XYZ file of C-alpha atoms in Angstrom:
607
model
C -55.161 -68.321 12.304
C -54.701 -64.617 12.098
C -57.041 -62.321 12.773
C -58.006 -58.315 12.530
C -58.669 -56.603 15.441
C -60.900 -54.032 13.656
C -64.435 -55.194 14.636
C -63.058 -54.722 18.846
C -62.581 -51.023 17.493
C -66.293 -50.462 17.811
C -66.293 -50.421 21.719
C -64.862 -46.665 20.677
C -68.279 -45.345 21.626
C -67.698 -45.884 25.438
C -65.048 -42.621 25.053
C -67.614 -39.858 23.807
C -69.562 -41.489 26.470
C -67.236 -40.967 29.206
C -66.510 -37.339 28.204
C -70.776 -36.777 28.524
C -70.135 -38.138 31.685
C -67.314 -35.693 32.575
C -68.951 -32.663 31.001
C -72.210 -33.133 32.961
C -70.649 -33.650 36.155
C -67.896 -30.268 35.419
C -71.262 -29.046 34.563
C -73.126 -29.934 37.434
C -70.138 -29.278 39.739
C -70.566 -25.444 38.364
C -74.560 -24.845 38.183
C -74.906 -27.083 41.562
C -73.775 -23.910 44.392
C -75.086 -21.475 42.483
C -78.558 -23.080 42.494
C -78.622 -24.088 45.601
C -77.571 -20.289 46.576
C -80.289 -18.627 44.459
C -82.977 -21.099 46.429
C -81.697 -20.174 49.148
C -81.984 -16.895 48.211
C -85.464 -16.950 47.163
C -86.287 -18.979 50.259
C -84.304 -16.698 52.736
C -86.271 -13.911 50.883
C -90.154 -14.835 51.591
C -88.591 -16.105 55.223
C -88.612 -12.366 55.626
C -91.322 -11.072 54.283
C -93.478 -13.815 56.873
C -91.176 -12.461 59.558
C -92.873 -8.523 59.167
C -96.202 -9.693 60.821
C -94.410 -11.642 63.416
C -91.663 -9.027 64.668
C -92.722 -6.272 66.848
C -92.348 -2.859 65.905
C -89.018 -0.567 67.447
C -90.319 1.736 70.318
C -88.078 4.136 68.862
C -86.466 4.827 65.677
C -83.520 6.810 67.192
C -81.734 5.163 69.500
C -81.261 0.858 69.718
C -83.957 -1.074 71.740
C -82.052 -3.287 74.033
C -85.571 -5.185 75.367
C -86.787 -5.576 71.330
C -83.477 -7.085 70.640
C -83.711 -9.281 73.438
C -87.097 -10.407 72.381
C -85.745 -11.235 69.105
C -83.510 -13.262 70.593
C -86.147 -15.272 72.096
C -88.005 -15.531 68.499
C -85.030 -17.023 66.550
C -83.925 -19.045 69.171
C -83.518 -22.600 68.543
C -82.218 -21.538 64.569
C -79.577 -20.596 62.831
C -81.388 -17.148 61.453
C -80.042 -13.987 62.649
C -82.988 -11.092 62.689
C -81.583 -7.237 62.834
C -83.702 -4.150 62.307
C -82.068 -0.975 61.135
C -83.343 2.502 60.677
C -83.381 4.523 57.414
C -80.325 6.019 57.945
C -78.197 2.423 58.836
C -78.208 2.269 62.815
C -79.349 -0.439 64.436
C -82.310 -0.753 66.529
C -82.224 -4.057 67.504
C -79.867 -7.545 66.629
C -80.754 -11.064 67.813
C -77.468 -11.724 68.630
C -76.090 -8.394 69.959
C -77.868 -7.871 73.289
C -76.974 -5.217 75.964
C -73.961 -3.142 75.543
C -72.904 -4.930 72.351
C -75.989 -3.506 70.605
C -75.394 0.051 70.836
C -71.137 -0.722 69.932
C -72.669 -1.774 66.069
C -71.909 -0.379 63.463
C -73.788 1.837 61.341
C -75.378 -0.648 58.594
C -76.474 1.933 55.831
C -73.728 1.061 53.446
C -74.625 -2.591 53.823
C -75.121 -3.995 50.267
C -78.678 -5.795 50.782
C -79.799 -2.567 53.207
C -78.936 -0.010 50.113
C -80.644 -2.420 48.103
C -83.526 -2.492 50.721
C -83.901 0.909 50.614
C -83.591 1.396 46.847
C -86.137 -1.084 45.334
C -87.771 -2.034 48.866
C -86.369 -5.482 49.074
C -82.456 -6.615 48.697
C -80.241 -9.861 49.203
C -76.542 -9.986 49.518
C -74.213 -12.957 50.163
C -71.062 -11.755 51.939
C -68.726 -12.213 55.189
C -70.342 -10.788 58.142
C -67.979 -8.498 60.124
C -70.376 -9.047 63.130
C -70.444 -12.742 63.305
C -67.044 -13.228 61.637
C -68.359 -15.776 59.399
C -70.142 -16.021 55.482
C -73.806 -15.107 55.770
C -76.721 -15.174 53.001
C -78.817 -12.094 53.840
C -82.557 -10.633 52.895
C -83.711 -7.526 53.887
C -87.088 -5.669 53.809
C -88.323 -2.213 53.994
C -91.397 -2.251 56.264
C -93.497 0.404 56.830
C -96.396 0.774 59.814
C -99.741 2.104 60.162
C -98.033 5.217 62.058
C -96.129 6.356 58.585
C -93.057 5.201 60.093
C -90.454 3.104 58.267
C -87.382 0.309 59.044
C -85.558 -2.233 57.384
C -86.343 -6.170 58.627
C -83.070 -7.870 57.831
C -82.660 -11.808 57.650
C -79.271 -13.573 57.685
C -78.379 -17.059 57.690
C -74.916 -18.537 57.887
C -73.308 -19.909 54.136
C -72.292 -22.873 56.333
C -75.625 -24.574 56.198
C -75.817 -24.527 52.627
C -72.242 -25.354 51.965
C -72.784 -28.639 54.372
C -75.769 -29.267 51.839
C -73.637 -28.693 48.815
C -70.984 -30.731 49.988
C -73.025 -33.211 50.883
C -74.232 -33.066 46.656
C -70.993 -33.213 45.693
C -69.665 -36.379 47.424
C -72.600 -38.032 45.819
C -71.823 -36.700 42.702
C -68.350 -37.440 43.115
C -69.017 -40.733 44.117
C -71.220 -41.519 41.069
C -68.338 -39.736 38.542
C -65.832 -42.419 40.197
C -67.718 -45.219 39.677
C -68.352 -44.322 36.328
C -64.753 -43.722 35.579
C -64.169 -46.788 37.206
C -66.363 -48.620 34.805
C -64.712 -46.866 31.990
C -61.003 -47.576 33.647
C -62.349 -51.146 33.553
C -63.152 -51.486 30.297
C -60.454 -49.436 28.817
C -58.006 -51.841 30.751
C -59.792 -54.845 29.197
C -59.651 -53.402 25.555
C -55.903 -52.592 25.783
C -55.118 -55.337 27.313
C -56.129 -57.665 24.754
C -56.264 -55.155 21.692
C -53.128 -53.336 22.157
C -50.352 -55.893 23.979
C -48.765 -57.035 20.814
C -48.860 -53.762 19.743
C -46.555 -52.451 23.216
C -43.672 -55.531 22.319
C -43.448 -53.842 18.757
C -43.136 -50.255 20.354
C -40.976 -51.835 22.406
C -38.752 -53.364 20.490
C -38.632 -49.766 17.930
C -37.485 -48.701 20.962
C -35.139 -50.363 21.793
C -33.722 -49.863 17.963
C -34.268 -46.211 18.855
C -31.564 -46.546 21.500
C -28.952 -48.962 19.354
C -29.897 -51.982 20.585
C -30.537 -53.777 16.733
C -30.305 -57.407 18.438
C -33.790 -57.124 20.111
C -36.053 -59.948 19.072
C -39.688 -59.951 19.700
C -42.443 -62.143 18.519
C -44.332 -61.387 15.756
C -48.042 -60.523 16.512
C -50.993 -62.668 15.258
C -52.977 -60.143 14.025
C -52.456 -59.482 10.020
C -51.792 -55.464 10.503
C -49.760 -55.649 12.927
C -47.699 -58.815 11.567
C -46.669 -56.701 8.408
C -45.288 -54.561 10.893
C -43.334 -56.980 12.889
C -42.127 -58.002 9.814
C -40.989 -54.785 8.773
C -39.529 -54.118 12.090
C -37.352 -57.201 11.919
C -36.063 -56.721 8.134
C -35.561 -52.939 9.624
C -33.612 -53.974 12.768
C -31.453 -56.758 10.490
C -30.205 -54.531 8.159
C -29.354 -51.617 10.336
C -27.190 -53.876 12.342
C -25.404 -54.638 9.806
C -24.779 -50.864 9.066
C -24.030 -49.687 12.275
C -21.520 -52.571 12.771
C -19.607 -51.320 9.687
C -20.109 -47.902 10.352
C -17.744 -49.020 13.913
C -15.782 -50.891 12.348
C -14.985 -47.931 10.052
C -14.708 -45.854 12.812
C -12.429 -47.916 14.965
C -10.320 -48.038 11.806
C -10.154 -44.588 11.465
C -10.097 -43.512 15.502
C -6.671 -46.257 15.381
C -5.303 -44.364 12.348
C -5.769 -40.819 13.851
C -4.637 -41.855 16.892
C -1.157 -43.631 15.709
C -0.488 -40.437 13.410
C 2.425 -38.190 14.063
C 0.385 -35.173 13.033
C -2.162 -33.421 15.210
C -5.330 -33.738 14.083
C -8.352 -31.947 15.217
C -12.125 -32.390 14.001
C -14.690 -29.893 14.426
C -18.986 -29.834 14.454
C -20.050 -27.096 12.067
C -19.933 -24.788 15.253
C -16.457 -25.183 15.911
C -16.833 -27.431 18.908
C -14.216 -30.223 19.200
C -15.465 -33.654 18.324
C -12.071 -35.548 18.219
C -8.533 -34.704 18.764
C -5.847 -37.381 19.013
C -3.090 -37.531 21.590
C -0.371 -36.064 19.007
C -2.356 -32.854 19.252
C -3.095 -32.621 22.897
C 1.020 -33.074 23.298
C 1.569 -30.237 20.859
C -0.994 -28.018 22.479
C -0.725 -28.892 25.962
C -4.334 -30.023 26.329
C -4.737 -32.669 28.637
C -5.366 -36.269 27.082
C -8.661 -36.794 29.160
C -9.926 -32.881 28.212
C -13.824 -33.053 27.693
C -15.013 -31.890 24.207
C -15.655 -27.987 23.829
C -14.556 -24.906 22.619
C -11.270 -24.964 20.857
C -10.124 -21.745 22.622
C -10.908 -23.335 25.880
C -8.591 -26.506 25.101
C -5.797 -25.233 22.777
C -5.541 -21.715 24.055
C -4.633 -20.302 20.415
C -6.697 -17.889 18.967
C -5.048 -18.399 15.328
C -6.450 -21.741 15.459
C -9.595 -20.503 16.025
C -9.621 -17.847 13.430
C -8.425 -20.714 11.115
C -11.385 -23.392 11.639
C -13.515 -20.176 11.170
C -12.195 -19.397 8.002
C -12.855 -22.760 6.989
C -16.489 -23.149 8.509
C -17.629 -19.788 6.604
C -16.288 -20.282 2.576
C -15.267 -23.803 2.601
C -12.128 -23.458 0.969
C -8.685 -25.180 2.496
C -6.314 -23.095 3.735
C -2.697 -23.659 4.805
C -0.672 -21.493 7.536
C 2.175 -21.381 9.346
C 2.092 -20.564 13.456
C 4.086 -20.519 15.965
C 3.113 -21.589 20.063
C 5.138 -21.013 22.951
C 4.096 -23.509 25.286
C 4.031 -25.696 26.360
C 7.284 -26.174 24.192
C 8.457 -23.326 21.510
C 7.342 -25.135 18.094
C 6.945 -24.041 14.549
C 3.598 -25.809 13.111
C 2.442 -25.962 10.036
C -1.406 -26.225 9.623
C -3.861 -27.090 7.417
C -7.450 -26.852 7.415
C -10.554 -28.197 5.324
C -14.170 -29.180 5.844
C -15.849 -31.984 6.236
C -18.530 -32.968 3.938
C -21.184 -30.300 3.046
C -19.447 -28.361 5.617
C -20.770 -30.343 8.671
C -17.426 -29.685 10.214
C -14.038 -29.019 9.807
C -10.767 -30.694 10.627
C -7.334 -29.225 10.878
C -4.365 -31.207 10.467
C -0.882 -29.872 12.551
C 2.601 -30.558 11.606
C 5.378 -30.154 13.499
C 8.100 -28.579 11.453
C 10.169 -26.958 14.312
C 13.136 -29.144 13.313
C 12.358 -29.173 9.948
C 12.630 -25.181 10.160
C 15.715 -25.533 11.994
C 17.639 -27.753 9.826
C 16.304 -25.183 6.690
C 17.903 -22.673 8.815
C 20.991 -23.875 9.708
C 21.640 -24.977 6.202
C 20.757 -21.472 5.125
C 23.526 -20.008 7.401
C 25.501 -23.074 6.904
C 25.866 -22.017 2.744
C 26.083 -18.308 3.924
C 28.566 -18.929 6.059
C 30.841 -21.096 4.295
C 30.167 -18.784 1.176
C 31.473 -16.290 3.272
C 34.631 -18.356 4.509
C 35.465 -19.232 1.236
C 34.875 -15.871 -0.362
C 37.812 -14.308 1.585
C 40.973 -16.650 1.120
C 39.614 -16.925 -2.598
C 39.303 -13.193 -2.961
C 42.894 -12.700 -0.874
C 44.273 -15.286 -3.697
C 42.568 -13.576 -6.384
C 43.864 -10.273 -5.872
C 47.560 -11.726 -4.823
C 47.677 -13.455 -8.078
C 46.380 -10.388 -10.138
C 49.037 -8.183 -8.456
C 51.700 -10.563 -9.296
C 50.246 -10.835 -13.020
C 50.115 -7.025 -13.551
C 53.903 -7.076 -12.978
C 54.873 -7.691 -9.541
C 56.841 -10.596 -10.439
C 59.304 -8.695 -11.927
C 59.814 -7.123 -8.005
C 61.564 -10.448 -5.915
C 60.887 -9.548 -2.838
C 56.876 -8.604 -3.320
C 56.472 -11.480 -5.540
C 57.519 -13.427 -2.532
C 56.092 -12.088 -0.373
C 52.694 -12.128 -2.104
C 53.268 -15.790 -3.062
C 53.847 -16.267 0.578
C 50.295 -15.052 1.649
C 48.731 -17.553 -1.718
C 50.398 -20.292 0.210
C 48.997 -18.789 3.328
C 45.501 -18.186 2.047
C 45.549 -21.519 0.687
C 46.490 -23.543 3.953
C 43.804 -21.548 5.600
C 41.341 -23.239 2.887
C 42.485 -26.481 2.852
C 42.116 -26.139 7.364
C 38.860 -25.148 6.258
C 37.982 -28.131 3.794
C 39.788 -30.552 6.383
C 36.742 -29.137 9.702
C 34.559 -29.045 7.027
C 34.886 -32.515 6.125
C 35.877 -34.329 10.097
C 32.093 -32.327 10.737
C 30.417 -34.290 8.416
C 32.354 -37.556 9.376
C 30.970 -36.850 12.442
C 27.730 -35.888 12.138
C 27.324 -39.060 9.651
C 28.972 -41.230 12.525
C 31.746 -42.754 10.998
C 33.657 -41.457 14.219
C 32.635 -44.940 15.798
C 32.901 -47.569 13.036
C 36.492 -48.933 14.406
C 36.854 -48.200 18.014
C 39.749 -49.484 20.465
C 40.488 -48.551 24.034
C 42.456 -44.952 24.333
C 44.786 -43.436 26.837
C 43.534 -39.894 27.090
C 46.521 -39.349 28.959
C 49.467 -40.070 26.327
C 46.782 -38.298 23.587
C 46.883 -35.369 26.302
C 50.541 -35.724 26.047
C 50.733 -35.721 21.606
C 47.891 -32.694 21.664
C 50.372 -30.355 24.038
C 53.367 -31.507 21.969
C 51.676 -30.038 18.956
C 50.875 -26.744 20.566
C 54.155 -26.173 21.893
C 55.716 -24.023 19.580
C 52.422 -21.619 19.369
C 52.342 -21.568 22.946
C 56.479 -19.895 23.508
C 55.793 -17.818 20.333
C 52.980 -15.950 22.769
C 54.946 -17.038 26.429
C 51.753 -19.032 27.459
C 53.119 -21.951 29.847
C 50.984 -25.272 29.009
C 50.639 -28.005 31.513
C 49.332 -31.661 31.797
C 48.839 -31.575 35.647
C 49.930 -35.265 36.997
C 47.131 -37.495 38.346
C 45.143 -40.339 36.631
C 45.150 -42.170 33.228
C 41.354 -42.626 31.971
C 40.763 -44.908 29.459
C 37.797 -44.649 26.633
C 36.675 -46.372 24.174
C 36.764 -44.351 20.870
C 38.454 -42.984 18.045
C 41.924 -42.236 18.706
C 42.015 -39.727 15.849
C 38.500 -37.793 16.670
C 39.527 -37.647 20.229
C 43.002 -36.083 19.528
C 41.682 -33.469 17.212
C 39.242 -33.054 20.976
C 42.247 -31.830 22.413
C 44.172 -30.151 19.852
C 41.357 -27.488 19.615
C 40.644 -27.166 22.535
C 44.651 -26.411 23.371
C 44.704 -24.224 20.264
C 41.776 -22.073 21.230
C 42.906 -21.636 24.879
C 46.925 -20.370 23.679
C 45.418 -18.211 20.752
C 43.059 -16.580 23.065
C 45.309 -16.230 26.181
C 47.480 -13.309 27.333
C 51.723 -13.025 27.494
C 52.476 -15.055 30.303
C 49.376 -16.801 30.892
C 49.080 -20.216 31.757
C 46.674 -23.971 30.184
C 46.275 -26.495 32.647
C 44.689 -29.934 31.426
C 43.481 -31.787 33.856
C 42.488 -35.536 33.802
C 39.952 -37.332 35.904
C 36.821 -39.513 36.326
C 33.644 -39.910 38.494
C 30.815 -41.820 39.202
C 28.517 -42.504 36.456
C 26.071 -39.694 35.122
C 22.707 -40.526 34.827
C 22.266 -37.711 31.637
C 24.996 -39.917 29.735
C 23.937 -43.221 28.093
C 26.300 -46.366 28.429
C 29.209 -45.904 25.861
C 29.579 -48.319 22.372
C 31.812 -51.169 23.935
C 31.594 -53.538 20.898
C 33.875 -56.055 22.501
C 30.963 -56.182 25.787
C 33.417 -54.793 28.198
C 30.872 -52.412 30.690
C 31.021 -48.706 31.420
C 32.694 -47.723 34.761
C 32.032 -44.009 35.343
C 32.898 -40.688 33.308
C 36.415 -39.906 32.474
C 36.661 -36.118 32.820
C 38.869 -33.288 30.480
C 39.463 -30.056 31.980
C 40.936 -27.657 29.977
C 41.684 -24.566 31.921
C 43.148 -21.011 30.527
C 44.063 -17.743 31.774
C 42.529 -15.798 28.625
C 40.620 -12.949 27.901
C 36.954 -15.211 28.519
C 33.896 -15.613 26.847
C 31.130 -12.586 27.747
C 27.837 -14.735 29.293
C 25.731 -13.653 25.957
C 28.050 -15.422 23.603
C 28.300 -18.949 26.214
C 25.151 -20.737 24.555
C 26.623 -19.926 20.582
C 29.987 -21.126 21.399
C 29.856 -24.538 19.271
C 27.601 -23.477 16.867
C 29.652 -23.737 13.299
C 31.234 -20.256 11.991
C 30.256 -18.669 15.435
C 33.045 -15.985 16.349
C 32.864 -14.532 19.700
C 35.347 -11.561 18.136
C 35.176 -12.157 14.243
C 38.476 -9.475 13.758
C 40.792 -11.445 16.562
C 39.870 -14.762 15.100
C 40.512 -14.469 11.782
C 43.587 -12.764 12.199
C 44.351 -15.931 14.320
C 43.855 -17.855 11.282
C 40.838 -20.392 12.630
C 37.907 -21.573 10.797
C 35.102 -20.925 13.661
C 35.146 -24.705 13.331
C 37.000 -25.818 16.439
C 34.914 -25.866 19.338
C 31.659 -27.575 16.611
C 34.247 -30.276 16.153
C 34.538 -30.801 20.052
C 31.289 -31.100 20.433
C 30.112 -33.195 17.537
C 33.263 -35.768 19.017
C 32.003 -35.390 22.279
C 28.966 -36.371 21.228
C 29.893 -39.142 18.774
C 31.707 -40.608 21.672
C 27.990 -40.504 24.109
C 29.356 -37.538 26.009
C 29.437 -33.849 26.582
C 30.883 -30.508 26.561
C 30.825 -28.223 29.172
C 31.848 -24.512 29.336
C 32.842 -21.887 32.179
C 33.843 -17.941 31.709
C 34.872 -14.841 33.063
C 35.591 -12.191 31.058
C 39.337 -11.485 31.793
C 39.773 -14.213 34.072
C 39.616 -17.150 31.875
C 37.538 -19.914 30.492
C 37.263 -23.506 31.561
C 36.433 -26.589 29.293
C 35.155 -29.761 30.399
C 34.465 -32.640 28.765
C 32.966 -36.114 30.286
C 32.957 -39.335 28.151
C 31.729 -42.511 29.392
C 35.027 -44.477 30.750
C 36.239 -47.996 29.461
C 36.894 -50.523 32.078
C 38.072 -54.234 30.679
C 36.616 -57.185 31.615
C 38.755 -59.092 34.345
C-alpha cells in the first residue's frame, strides 16, 4: 500500500533548531573572552586600589628602591600578581620581580598605555605583551597620592595565561555540549534520510546514470505515490531515449563507414573551426597522420587556404568552391568545396583530387594544339603548292614537278603522321597485347637495321648489331619492330658523317620495378631481355632528358622537321615498352652521344 511521506516532513523543525544551537554557541564562543577579560579587568582593577593601603610608600621618588622592591617581592609572593611602582615621569621605583641590578636596567614606563591612562584620568587598564616578562599580561594601574603631597603610580599585572586556562577550560565544555548536540541532530538527520530519502537516492541514481549514457539502468520503483510518478517517468524517459541514441549510432556508424570508404577528403568542422572528423582519404592528401588528435586545422593540414576557406564558410554561410594546389606531401591539384552544417553549427569541406584529371585536360589541350599545329604545316605547304600550280605553274614542267613532288612529299609526311597518330592510340587502348606469340628480338634487330640501311650510307653512319645473345619476348611482333625502327631512325638522323649505332642485345636477372610479363599460354618470366641502342650523335642537353617521350616534344624543332619526323617516335617506344610491362631508359652527352635502353620481361618456355 503506498504511502506519502509528507507527514515525516514535520521533523523539519529540528533544523532552525540546530542553527539556534550553532548561533548561540558562535555567539557565546565570541562574548565568552571578552567577558571573562572585562571581569578580570574590573577585578584586577579594585585588586589595586586594596593594594594602596597595603604597599609601603618609595623612600625616594628619584632614583629605584632596591629594599621596597624586594619587600614587594615578599608581598606577592605565593601569586601570580606582579606589583611595580613608577614615578610621574615613567621610571621605576620598585618591581616585584626585578630585584637588584635588574631594577635600575628597566625601562622608563611613562609611555606605558595603562600608566598614561593612570596619569590622565587617575586610574587605567591595558591588556598587552609585557616586554619585561616576555609574556601577555592584564594590567591596572593607580595614581596614589600621600599625606606628604607626593605622588606615584601603583601598577598591578597579572599574566593573560590564567584567564586563557579559564577560558579554555569554558570552551571545551561548550564545545563538548555543541558536539553532542550536533550529534543528536547527526542522529536524527541520519534516521530521517535514511528512511525518507533512500528511494529517492536509487532514482537520482539511476538519472544519473542516464546522465552518463547508460539508458539500460533499471531500478525499482519507490512505494511512495510522489516519488512512484517519478520512477515511472524515469523509466518511460530512459526507454525511449535508448531507443534514440541507438539510432542516432546506428546513423552514425552508417555515415562514419561512408566517409571513411569515400575517395574524397572530407573534413568536418565545430562552429569554431576545430576538427571534429576527417577520414583517412584526407589525412593521405594532407599528410596528417591517421591517429592525429582533433584541433586546429592549421595545426593538422598545414594550409592556410583551407583555413581561410572554412572561415569563409563559418562567417556568411554560403558554399563556396576553389581550386588549390599543395606541395607535400605529394604535388596535387585539389578541388574543394565547402558548406555548413545545419544552422551553421559547423562546417565541412569536401577535397577532390583532380591532379590527373588536370593533367589529362592538359595534355589533351596540347595534344589538339599540337597536332593542330602538325597538321597546319603539310596542309598549308599543300595549299600553297597547289595554288602556285593553279595560278599557272603548270604550264612550267619542271616547277610543276617539282612542286607536285613536295604535295607528294607533304602528303607522306601526313599520312607518317596519321599512321603514329593512330599505333599511339592502339597502344594506349592496349590492343598491342590482344594476340601475342614468342619473338626473336634478335632477327627483328636484324629487319629494323635492314630498313635503315639506305638512310644510314646516305649520311656515312656505320650501323651495327653487335653479336651475342638471342632474347626471346613475348609480344607483338609488329609493336616491337616499330621499337626498333625508331629508335634506329632517331639515332642515324641525329648522328654525325662517319658516326657509328651499335645495338646491343642482352638479359639479366629479374627487376623487381617490372611486373611478370602477359604469358597467356602460362609459360613463366625468366629475367629482363635488354635493348641498347647506342649512337655517336650530337646528344640530348640534361634539361630536355625528362620531355624526351612526351608526344610532339622536339629537342631542336628546325633540325627535326627538316628531318621529316612527327615528334612521335620516341612516345611510340615508350607506350610499346610499356604495353609490353617494361621500360625505357635514356643516357646523354651533348656531343658525345646518346644511349637507349630498353628492358622487357623475357619469355622462357616451359620444358
Amino acid at each position: 500500500m503506498a504511502y506519502s511521506f509528507a507527514p515525516r516532513l514535520r521533523l523539519a523543525p529540528l533544523w532552525p533548531a540546530l542553527a539556534a544551537l550553532a548561533l548561540a554557541a558562535v555567539l557565546a564562543s565570541i562574548l565568552l573572552p571578552r567577558t571573562l577579560a572585562q571581569q578580570a579587568t574590573s577585578q584586577l582593577a579594585q585588586e589595586a586600589r586594596l593594594l594602596v593601603a597595603a604597599v609601603p610608600a618609595p623612600g625616594s621618588l628619584v632614583s629605584p628602591d632596591p629594599d621596597l622592591a624586594q619587600r614587594l617581592h615578599q608581598l606577592v609572593a605565593g601569586t601570580d600578581f606582579r606589583i611595580t611602582l613608577v614615578a610621574l615621569d615613567g621610571k621605576v621605583l620598585a618591581d616585584s620581580q626585578r630585584l637588584g641590578s635588574e631594577l635600575a636596567a628597566m625601562d622608563n614606563h611613562r609611555t606605558r598605555p595603562e600608566i598614561f591612562a593612570a596619569l590622565a584620568r587617575g586610574e587605567g587598564s591595558a591588556v598587552r605583551h609585557s616586554d619585561t616578562t616576555e609574556q601577555d599580561t592584564l594590567y591596572a594601574a593607580r595614581l596614589v597620592n600621600d599625606a606628604g603631597g607626593r605622588s606615584w603610580i601603583l601598577r598591578l599585572g597579572q599574566p593573560l595565561s590564567t584567564i586563557s586556562a579559564l577560558t579554555r577550560h569554558l570552551g571545551r565544555i561548550l564545545l563538548l555540549a555543541l558536539a553532542a548536540a550536533l550529534a543528536l541532530v547527526a542522529l536524527v538527520s541520519w534516521w530521517l534520510t535514511r528512511s525518507l530519502f533512500r528511494p529517492l537516492g536509487e532514482l537520482l541514481a539511476a538519472a544519473d546514470a542516464m546522465g552518463r549514457g547508460d539508458y539500460a539502468a533499471r531500478f525499482q520503483i519507490p512505494e511512495q505515490r510522489e516519488l512512484a510518478r517519478l520512477g515511472t517517468a524515469l523509466q518511460r524517459m530512459a526507454r525511449h531515449a535508448g531507443e534514440q541514441l541507438h539510432a542516432v549510432e546506428a546513423e552514425r556508424d552508417h555515415l562514419r563507414a561512408t566517409v571513411a570508404g569515400m575517395t574524397e577528403g572530407v573534413l568536418v568542422t565545430d562552429a569554431r573551426g576545430r576538427v571534429r572528423l576527417l577520414n583517412s582519404a584526407f589525412c593521405e592528401i594532407f599528410g596528417v597522420p591517421a591517429n592525429a588528435s582533433p584541433g586546429d586545422v592549421l595545426d593538422l593540414a598545414r594550409e592556410r587556404r583551407l583555413v581561410d576557406l572554412i572561415q569563409q564558410v563559418l562567417s556568411d554561410g554560403a558554399e563556396r568552391r576553389v581550386h588549390l594546389e599543395v606541395m607535400e606531401p605529394v604535388r596535387r591539384t585539389l578541388a574543394l568545396t565547402g558548406s555548413t552544417l545545419g544552422a551553421q553549427d559547423g562546417a565541412v569541406v569536401v577535397v577532390r583530387d583532380i591532379t590527373e584529371s588536370e593533367q589529362l585536360n592538359r595534355m589533351r589541350r596540347d595534344f589538339v594544339a599540337n597536332v593542330s599545329h602538325e597538321l597546319r604545316t603539310p596542309l598549308a605547304a599543300i595549299q600553297g603548292y597547289a595554288e602556285t600550280l593553279c595560278d599557272g605553274a603548270l604550264e612550267d614542267r619542271d616547277t610543276a614537278q617539282r612542286f607536285s613532288q613536295r604535295i607528294v612529299d607533304q602528303c607522306r609526311r601526313l599520312a607518317a603522321l596519321l599512321a603514329d597518330l593512330l599505333t599511339l592510340s592502339r597502344l594506349e587502348g592496349k590492343e598491342a597485347l590482344e594476340s601475342l606469340e614468342p619473338v626473336d628480338l634478335r632477327r627483328l634487330a636484324g629487319e629494323a637495321i635492314e630498313l635503315v640501311a639506305g638512310q644510314a650510307a646516305a649520311r656515312q653512319v656505320a650501323v651495327e648489331l653487335v653479336p651475342g645473345p638471342s632474347p626471346v619476348v613475348q609480344g607483338d611482333p609488329e609493336g616491337l619492330f616499330r621499337l626498333f625502327s625508331n629508335l634506329l631512325e632517331n639515332a642515324v638522323k641525329y648522328n654525325q658523317a662517319g658516326g657509328s649505332v651499335e645495338v646491343t642485345l642482352g638479359s639479366r636477372a629479374g627487376d623487381p620495378e617490372m611486373p611478370a610479363a602477359p604469358t597467356p599460354a602460362g609459360a613463366p618470366a625468366a629475367g629482363m631481355a635488354v635493348i641498347e641502342v647506342r649512337d655517336t650523335g650530337i646528344g640530348i642537353p640534361g634539361s630536355a632528358l625528362p620531355r624526351i617521350f612526351e608526344r610532339f616534344y622536339r629537342v631542336d624543332k628546325g633540325r627535326a622537321r627538316e628531318e621529316g619526323g612527327t615528334g612521335l617516335g620516341l612516345a611510340i617506344v615508350k607506350h610499346v615498352a610499356q604495353a609490353h610491362q617494361g621500360r625505357v631508359e635514356v643516357e646523354s652527352e651533348l656531343g658525345r652521344g646518346s644511349k637507349f635502353r630498353v628492358l622487357l620481361p623475357q619469355h622462357r618456355d616451359r620444358g
